mmCIF file of C-alpha atoms in Angstrom:
data_model
loop_
_atom_site.group_PDB
_atom_site.id
_atom_site.type_symbol
_atom_site.label_atom_id
_atom_site.label_comp_id
_atom_site.label_asym_id
_atom_site.label_seq_id
_atom_site.Cartn_x
_atom_site.Cartn_y
_atom_site.Cartn_z
ATOM 1 C CA GLY A 100 -34.756 -13.606 4.393
ATOM 2 C CA ASN A 101 -32.287 -16.428 4.091
ATOM 3 C CA SER A 102 -30.105 -17.506 6.988
ATOM 4 C CA VAL A 103 -27.646 -20.229 7.921
ATOM 5 C CA THR A 104 -26.950 -21.350 11.472
ATOM 6 C CA GLN A 105 -24.026 -23.531 12.365
ATOM 7 C CA MET A 106 -22.602 -24.701 15.642
ATOM 8 C CA GLU A 107 -20.143 -22.403 17.320
ATOM 9 C CA GLY A 108 -16.603 -23.530 17.872
ATOM 10 C CA PRO A 109 -13.959 -24.110 18.495
ATOM 11 C CA VAL A 110 -14.272 -27.839 18.160
ATOM 12 C CA THR A 111 -11.200 -29.636 19.469
ATOM 13 C CA LEU A 112 -10.633 -33.262 18.518
ATOM 14 C CA SER A 113 -7.942 -35.865 18.626
ATOM 15 C CA GLU A 114 -6.614 -37.354 15.419
ATOM 16 C CA GLU A 115 -8.816 -40.174 14.034
ATOM 17 C CA ALA A 116 -11.880 -38.940 15.944
ATOM 18 C CA PHE A 117 -15.301 -38.530 14.315
ATOM 19 C CA LEU A 118 -16.289 -35.004 13.342
ATOM 20 C CA THR A 119 -19.797 -33.574 13.000
ATOM 21 C CA ILE A 120 -20.591 -29.918 12.373
ATOM 22 C CA ASN A 121 -24.285 -29.090 12.446
ATOM 23 C CA CYS A 122 -25.793 -26.699 9.917
ATOM 24 C CA THR A 123 -29.424 -25.662 9.532
ATOM 25 C CA TYR A 124 -30.897 -23.124 7.145
ATOM 26 C CA THR A 125 -33.935 -21.069 6.269
ATOM 27 C CA ALA A 126 -34.569 -20.057 2.696
ATOM 28 C CA THR A 127 -37.393 -18.473 0.721
ATOM 29 C CA GLY A 128 -36.755 -20.627 -2.328
ATOM 30 C CA TYR A 129 -35.167 -24.002 -3.060
ATOM 31 C CA PRO A 130 -31.484 -23.470 -2.337
ATOM 32 C CA SER A 131 -28.263 -25.215 -3.216
ATOM 33 C CA LEU A 132 -26.118 -25.977 -0.180
ATOM 34 C CA PHE A 133 -22.365 -25.760 0.217
ATOM 35 C CA TRP A 134 -19.585 -26.379 2.677
ATOM 36 C CA TYR A 135 -16.511 -24.192 2.299
ATOM 37 C CA VAL A 136 -13.237 -24.644 4.192
ATOM 38 C CA GLN A 137 -10.736 -21.951 5.100
ATOM 39 C CA TYR A 138 -7.225 -23.028 6.032
ATOM 40 C CA PRO A 139 -5.074 -20.601 8.044
ATOM 41 C CA GLY A 140 -4.047 -17.552 6.034
ATOM 42 C CA GLU A 141 -5.999 -18.602 2.971
ATOM 43 C CA GLY A 142 -9.273 -17.850 1.252
ATOM 44 C CA LEU A 143 -12.297 -20.109 1.228
ATOM 45 C CA GLN A 144 -12.312 -23.260 -0.870
ATOM 46 C CA LEU A 145 -15.345 -25.253 -1.891
ATOM 47 C CA LEU A 146 -15.348 -28.543 0.033
ATOM 48 C CA LEU A 147 -18.603 -30.077 -1.202
ATOM 49 C CA LYS A 148 -22.062 -29.173 -2.418
ATOM 50 C CA ALA A 149 -25.578 -30.552 -2.894
ATOM 51 C CA THR A 150 -28.207 -29.092 -5.176
ATOM 52 C CA LYS A 151 -31.398 -30.989 -4.318
ATOM 53 C CA ALA A 152 -33.070 -32.889 -1.509
ATOM 54 C CA ASP A 153 -31.406 -36.160 -0.459
ATOM 55 C CA ASP A 154 -28.282 -35.389 -2.486
ATOM 56 C CA LYS A 155 -25.070 -36.306 -0.709
ATOM 57 C CA GLY A 156 -21.995 -34.199 -1.316
ATOM 58 C CA SER A 157 -18.613 -35.743 -0.585
ATOM 59 C CA ASN A 158 -14.949 -34.823 -0.889
ATOM 60 C CA LYS A 159 -11.699 -35.632 0.952
ATOM 61 C CA GLY A 160 -13.547 -38.002 3.303
ATOM 62 C CA PHE A 161 -16.141 -35.378 4.248
ATOM 63 C CA GLU A 162 -19.836 -35.930 3.589
ATOM 64 C CA ALA A 163 -23.046 -33.945 3.964
ATOM 65 C CA THR A 164 -26.617 -34.831 2.993
ATOM 66 C CA TYR A 165 -29.229 -32.282 1.934
ATOM 67 C CA ARG A 166 -32.185 -32.876 4.277
ATOM 68 C CA LYS A 167 -35.132 -30.793 3.169
ATOM 69 C CA GLU A 168 -37.477 -32.108 5.861
ATOM 70 C CA THR A 169 -35.170 -30.913 8.648
ATOM 71 C CA THR A 170 -33.599 -28.028 6.636
ATOM 72 C CA SER A 171 -30.177 -29.318 7.538
ATOM 73 C CA PHE A 172 -26.832 -30.019 5.873
ATOM 74 C CA HIS A 173 -24.584 -31.454 8.574
ATOM 75 C CA LEU A 174 -20.921 -32.071 7.780
ATOM 76 C CA GLU A 175 -19.295 -35.338 8.873
ATOM 77 C CA LYS A 176 -15.925 -37.042 8.640
ATOM 78 C CA GLY A 177 -15.195 -40.433 10.093
ATOM 79 C CA SER A 178 -11.520 -40.006 10.966
ATOM 80 C CA VAL A 179 -10.000 -36.538 11.094
ATOM 81 C CA GLN A 180 -6.360 -35.647 10.570
ATOM 82 C CA VAL A 181 -4.282 -32.766 11.871
ATOM 83 C CA SER A 182 -4.426 -31.316 8.347
ATOM 84 C CA ASP A 183 -8.214 -30.943 8.705
ATOM 85 C CA SER A 184 -7.699 -28.121 11.203
ATOM 86 C CA ALA A 185 -9.482 -25.175 9.611
ATOM 87 C CA VAL A 186 -12.612 -23.033 9.728
ATOM 88 C CA TYR A 187 -15.650 -24.588 8.053
ATOM 89 C CA PHE A 188 -18.486 -22.510 6.620
ATOM 90 C CA CYS A 189 -21.931 -23.736 5.673
ATOM 91 C CA ALA A 190 -23.604 -21.662 2.959
ATOM 92 C CA LEU A 191 -26.638 -21.578 0.706
ATOM 93 C CA SER A 192 -27.340 -20.110 -2.692
ATOM 94 C CA ASP A 193 -30.936 -19.291 -3.516
ATOM 95 C CA ARG A 194 -32.228 -18.257 -6.932
ATOM 96 C CA ALA A 195 -34.988 -16.264 -5.214
ATOM 97 C CA ALA A 196 -32.216 -14.164 -3.633
ATOM 98 C CA GLY A 197 -30.318 -13.615 -6.873
ATOM 99 C CA ASN A 198 -28.026 -16.622 -6.388
ATOM 100 C CA LYS A 199 -26.004 -14.794 -3.771
ATOM 101 C CA LEU A 200 -24.339 -16.889 -1.089
ATOM 102 C CA THR A 201 -25.519 -16.659 2.506
ATOM 103 C CA PHE A 202 -22.925 -17.910 4.995
ATOM 104 C CA GLY A 203 -23.092 -19.285 8.475
ATOM 105 C CA GLY A 204 -20.753 -17.847 11.096
ATOM 106 C CA GLY A 205 -18.107 -20.525 10.644
ATOM 107 C CA THR A 206 -16.874 -23.300 12.929
ATOM 108 C CA ARG A 207 -13.218 -23.541 13.846
ATOM 109 C CA VAL A 208 -11.938 -27.098 14.103
ATOM 110 C CA LEU A 209 -8.660 -27.960 15.779
ATOM 111 C CA VAL A 210 -7.312 -31.508 15.463
ATOM 112 C CA LYS A 211 -4.570 -32.471 17.891
ATOM 113 C CA PRO A 212 -2.077 -35.283 17.254
ATOM 114 C CA ASN B 53 -3.598 -21.121 -12.666
ATOM 115 C CA ALA B 54 -3.788 -17.846 -10.762
ATOM 116 C CA GLY B 55 -7.562 -18.022 -10.153
ATOM 117 C CA VAL B 56 -8.566 -15.012 -8.048
ATOM 118 C CA THR B 57 -5.786 -12.638 -7.028
ATOM 119 C CA GLN B 58 -6.180 -9.873 -4.465
ATOM 120 C CA THR B 59 -3.812 -6.987 -3.869
ATOM 121 C CA PRO B 60 -2.574 -5.881 -1.440
ATOM 122 C CA LYS B 61 -2.484 -8.696 1.125
ATOM 123 C CA PHE B 62 -2.068 -6.394 4.120
ATOM 124 C CA ARG B 63 -2.618 -2.695 4.694
ATOM 125 C CA VAL B 64 -2.760 -0.328 7.641
ATOM 126 C CA LEU B 65 -4.602 2.961 7.222
ATOM 127 C CA LYS B 66 -5.329 5.932 9.374
ATOM 128 C CA THR B 67 -8.910 7.059 9.925
ATOM 129 C CA GLY B 68 -10.049 9.231 7.042
ATOM 130 C CA GLN B 69 -7.579 7.897 4.480
ATOM 131 C CA SER B 70 -8.752 6.343 1.243
ATOM 132 C CA MET B 71 -7.616 3.257 -0.595
ATOM 133 C CA THR B 72 -8.576 0.797 -3.305
ATOM 134 C CA LEU B 73 -8.450 -2.977 -3.136
ATOM 135 C CA LEU B 74 -7.934 -4.775 -6.417
ATOM 136 C CA CYS B 75 -9.346 -8.159 -7.394
ATOM 137 C CA ALA B 76 -8.403 -9.902 -10.620
ATOM 138 C CA GLN B 77 -9.678 -13.224 -11.976
ATOM 139 C CA ASP B 78 -8.487 -15.164 -14.982
ATOM 140 C CA MET B 79 -11.367 -17.654 -15.286
ATOM 141 C CA ASN B 80 -13.608 -15.503 -17.496
ATOM 142 C CA HIS B 81 -16.266 -15.443 -14.777
ATOM 143 C CA GLU B 82 -19.207 -13.107 -15.175
ATOM 144 C CA TYR B 83 -20.016 -12.624 -11.491
ATOM 145 C CA MET B 84 -17.656 -11.056 -8.966
ATOM 146 C CA TYR B 85 -18.175 -10.305 -5.281
ATOM 147 C CA TRP B 86 -16.620 -8.470 -2.370
ATOM 148 C CA TYR B 87 -17.103 -9.784 1.165
ATOM 149 C CA ARG B 88 -15.872 -8.807 4.572
ATOM 150 C CA GLN B 89 -15.103 -11.389 7.241
ATOM 151 C CA ASP B 90 -15.437 -10.517 10.889
ATOM 152 C CA PRO B 91 -15.021 -12.883 13.861
ATOM 153 C CA GLY B 92 -18.119 -14.998 14.500
ATOM 154 C CA MET B 93 -20.085 -13.369 11.688
ATOM 155 C CA GLY B 94 -19.065 -15.408 8.699
ATOM 156 C CA LEU B 95 -18.765 -13.552 5.421
ATOM 157 C CA ARG B 96 -21.042 -10.658 4.585
ATOM 158 C CA LEU B 97 -21.555 -9.417 1.048
ATOM 159 C CA ILE B 98 -20.544 -5.793 0.449
ATOM 160 C CA HIS B 99 -21.107 -5.329 -3.291
ATOM 161 C CA TYR B 100 -21.253 -7.572 -6.299
ATOM 162 C CA SER B 101 -21.234 -7.414 -10.070
ATOM 163 C CA VAL B 102 -23.096 -9.528 -12.611
ATOM 164 C CA GLY B 103 -20.973 -8.389 -15.539
ATOM 165 C CA GLU B 104 -18.637 -5.766 -16.920
ATOM 166 C CA GLY B 105 -19.905 -2.264 -16.235
ATOM 167 C CA THR B 106 -22.494 -3.362 -13.648
ATOM 168 C CA THR B 107 -22.473 -3.241 -9.852
ATOM 169 C CA ALA B 108 -25.035 -3.821 -7.114
ATOM 170 C CA LYS B 109 -25.275 -3.443 -3.359
ATOM 171 C CA GLY B 110 -24.989 -6.379 -1.022
ATOM 172 C CA GLU B 111 -25.782 -6.733 2.643
ATOM 173 C CA VAL B 112 -23.319 -4.157 4.043
ATOM 174 C CA PRO B 113 -22.533 -1.584 1.290
ATOM 175 C CA ASP B 114 -22.251 1.619 3.339
ATOM 176 C CA GLY B 115 -18.827 3.250 3.267
ATOM 177 C CA TYR B 116 -17.676 1.322 0.185
ATOM 178 C CA ASN B 117 -17.762 1.863 -3.556
ATOM 179 C CA VAL B 118 -16.939 -0.530 -6.378
ATOM 180 C CA SER B 119 -16.207 -0.500 -10.080
ATOM 181 C CA ARG B 120 -16.066 -3.180 -12.770
ATOM 182 C CA LEU B 121 -14.590 -1.459 -15.807
ATOM 183 C CA LYS B 122 -13.065 -4.683 -17.132
ATOM 184 C CA LYS B 123 -14.561 -8.144 -16.886
ATOM 185 C CA GLN B 124 -11.540 -9.568 -15.103
ATOM 186 C CA ASN B 125 -11.174 -6.819 -12.479
ATOM 187 C CA PHE B 126 -13.350 -5.722 -9.582
ATOM 188 C CA LEU B 127 -12.197 -2.799 -7.427
ATOM 189 C CA LEU B 128 -13.334 -2.019 -3.895
ATOM 190 C CA GLY B 129 -12.818 1.524 -2.645
ATOM 191 C CA LEU B 130 -12.920 3.064 0.787
ATOM 192 C CA GLU B 131 -13.300 6.830 0.415
ATOM 193 C CA SER B 132 -12.821 7.732 4.094
ATOM 194 C CA ALA B 133 -11.705 4.777 6.177
ATOM 195 C CA ALA B 134 -13.218 4.212 9.616
ATOM 196 C CA PRO B 135 -12.092 1.849 12.409
ATOM 197 C CA SER B 136 -15.309 -0.158 11.911
ATOM 198 C CA GLN B 137 -13.965 -1.139 8.496
ATOM 199 C CA THR B 138 -11.093 -3.057 10.057
ATOM 200 C CA SER B 139 -11.657 -6.537 8.669
ATOM 201 C CA VAL B 140 -10.458 -9.202 6.288
ATOM 202 C CA TYR B 141 -11.780 -8.615 2.780
ATOM 203 C CA PHE B 142 -12.352 -11.415 0.299
ATOM 204 C CA CYS B 143 -13.050 -11.240 -3.381
ATOM 205 C CA ALA B 144 -14.788 -14.087 -5.191
ATOM 206 C CA SER B 145 -15.977 -14.901 -8.687
ATOM 207 C CA SER B 146 -18.327 -17.394 -10.306
ATOM 208 C CA TYR B 147 -20.072 -18.370 -13.527
ATOM 209 C CA TYR B 148 -23.454 -16.745 -13.732
ATOM 210 C CA THR B 149 -27.068 -17.512 -12.955
ATOM 211 C CA GLU B 150 -27.088 -21.117 -11.750
ATOM 212 C CA THR B 151 -27.553 -21.751 -8.050
ATOM 213 C CA ASN B 152 -25.165 -24.698 -8.009
ATOM 214 C CA GLN B 153 -22.158 -22.789 -9.290
ATOM 215 C CA PRO B 154 -19.524 -22.400 -6.565
ATOM 216 C CA GLN B 155 -17.662 -19.200 -5.960
ATOM 217 C CA HIS B 156 -13.867 -19.078 -6.200
ATOM 218 C CA PHE B 157 -12.166 -16.997 -3.538
ATOM 219 C CA GLY B 158 -8.962 -15.026 -3.317
ATOM 220 C CA ASP B 159 -6.651 -15.269 -0.312
ATOM 221 C CA GLY B 160 -7.942 -12.088 1.288
ATOM 222 C CA THR B 161 -6.734 -8.617 2.244
ATOM 223 C CA ARG B 162 -6.232 -7.891 5.926
ATOM 224 C CA LEU B 163 -7.047 -4.226 6.502
ATOM 225 C CA SER B 164 -6.511 -2.355 9.761
ATOM 226 C CA ILE B 165 -7.838 1.146 10.319
ATOM 227 C CA LEU B 166 -6.193 3.041 13.162
#
């Protein structure tokens, strides 16, 4: 079956630091990959996505590249802000699995001033 | 734009009680989903629907029932609540079939079973 593995948190950073959250996946088909973000007390919001190998998704200064050879989709941001404190979820959607989303366990990020 | 609206936002139940969680979306999406979120486990799919009048089981369906009588609404029912069902429940919706279509989430319902 499909699975998504992401680094456990919490990740604590100072403002303007570089952020990387690792995500690797296994899938039976050729999935689309997503990063969702959950701010405190809210639901999940789509942060970025990539639908084929070597695609780069980007939004709000975050980037992730779909690496088929390493089955990875690592999230990066060059300079984090306090407002980036949230839980980040890596996920995949696979047509072979009925297009249902499979989520990683989530990584909590805390940015301190 | 309301998007996906869940009611209630919080609820405390006693073991054995029943309740229904309501999800409503105003985006004319075909697909709707119910997830539960537990610490360290991400989101797990309970049930989903691919259109009005249809439902299907997800990863963790036991103890839950669902109905999709209207396209815009998706109800999640707990017939006899158990402490193991203490969780945060999220509803989501999406356009259908394509793998690159993101899901839109509600703000969640925090449910405690005593």
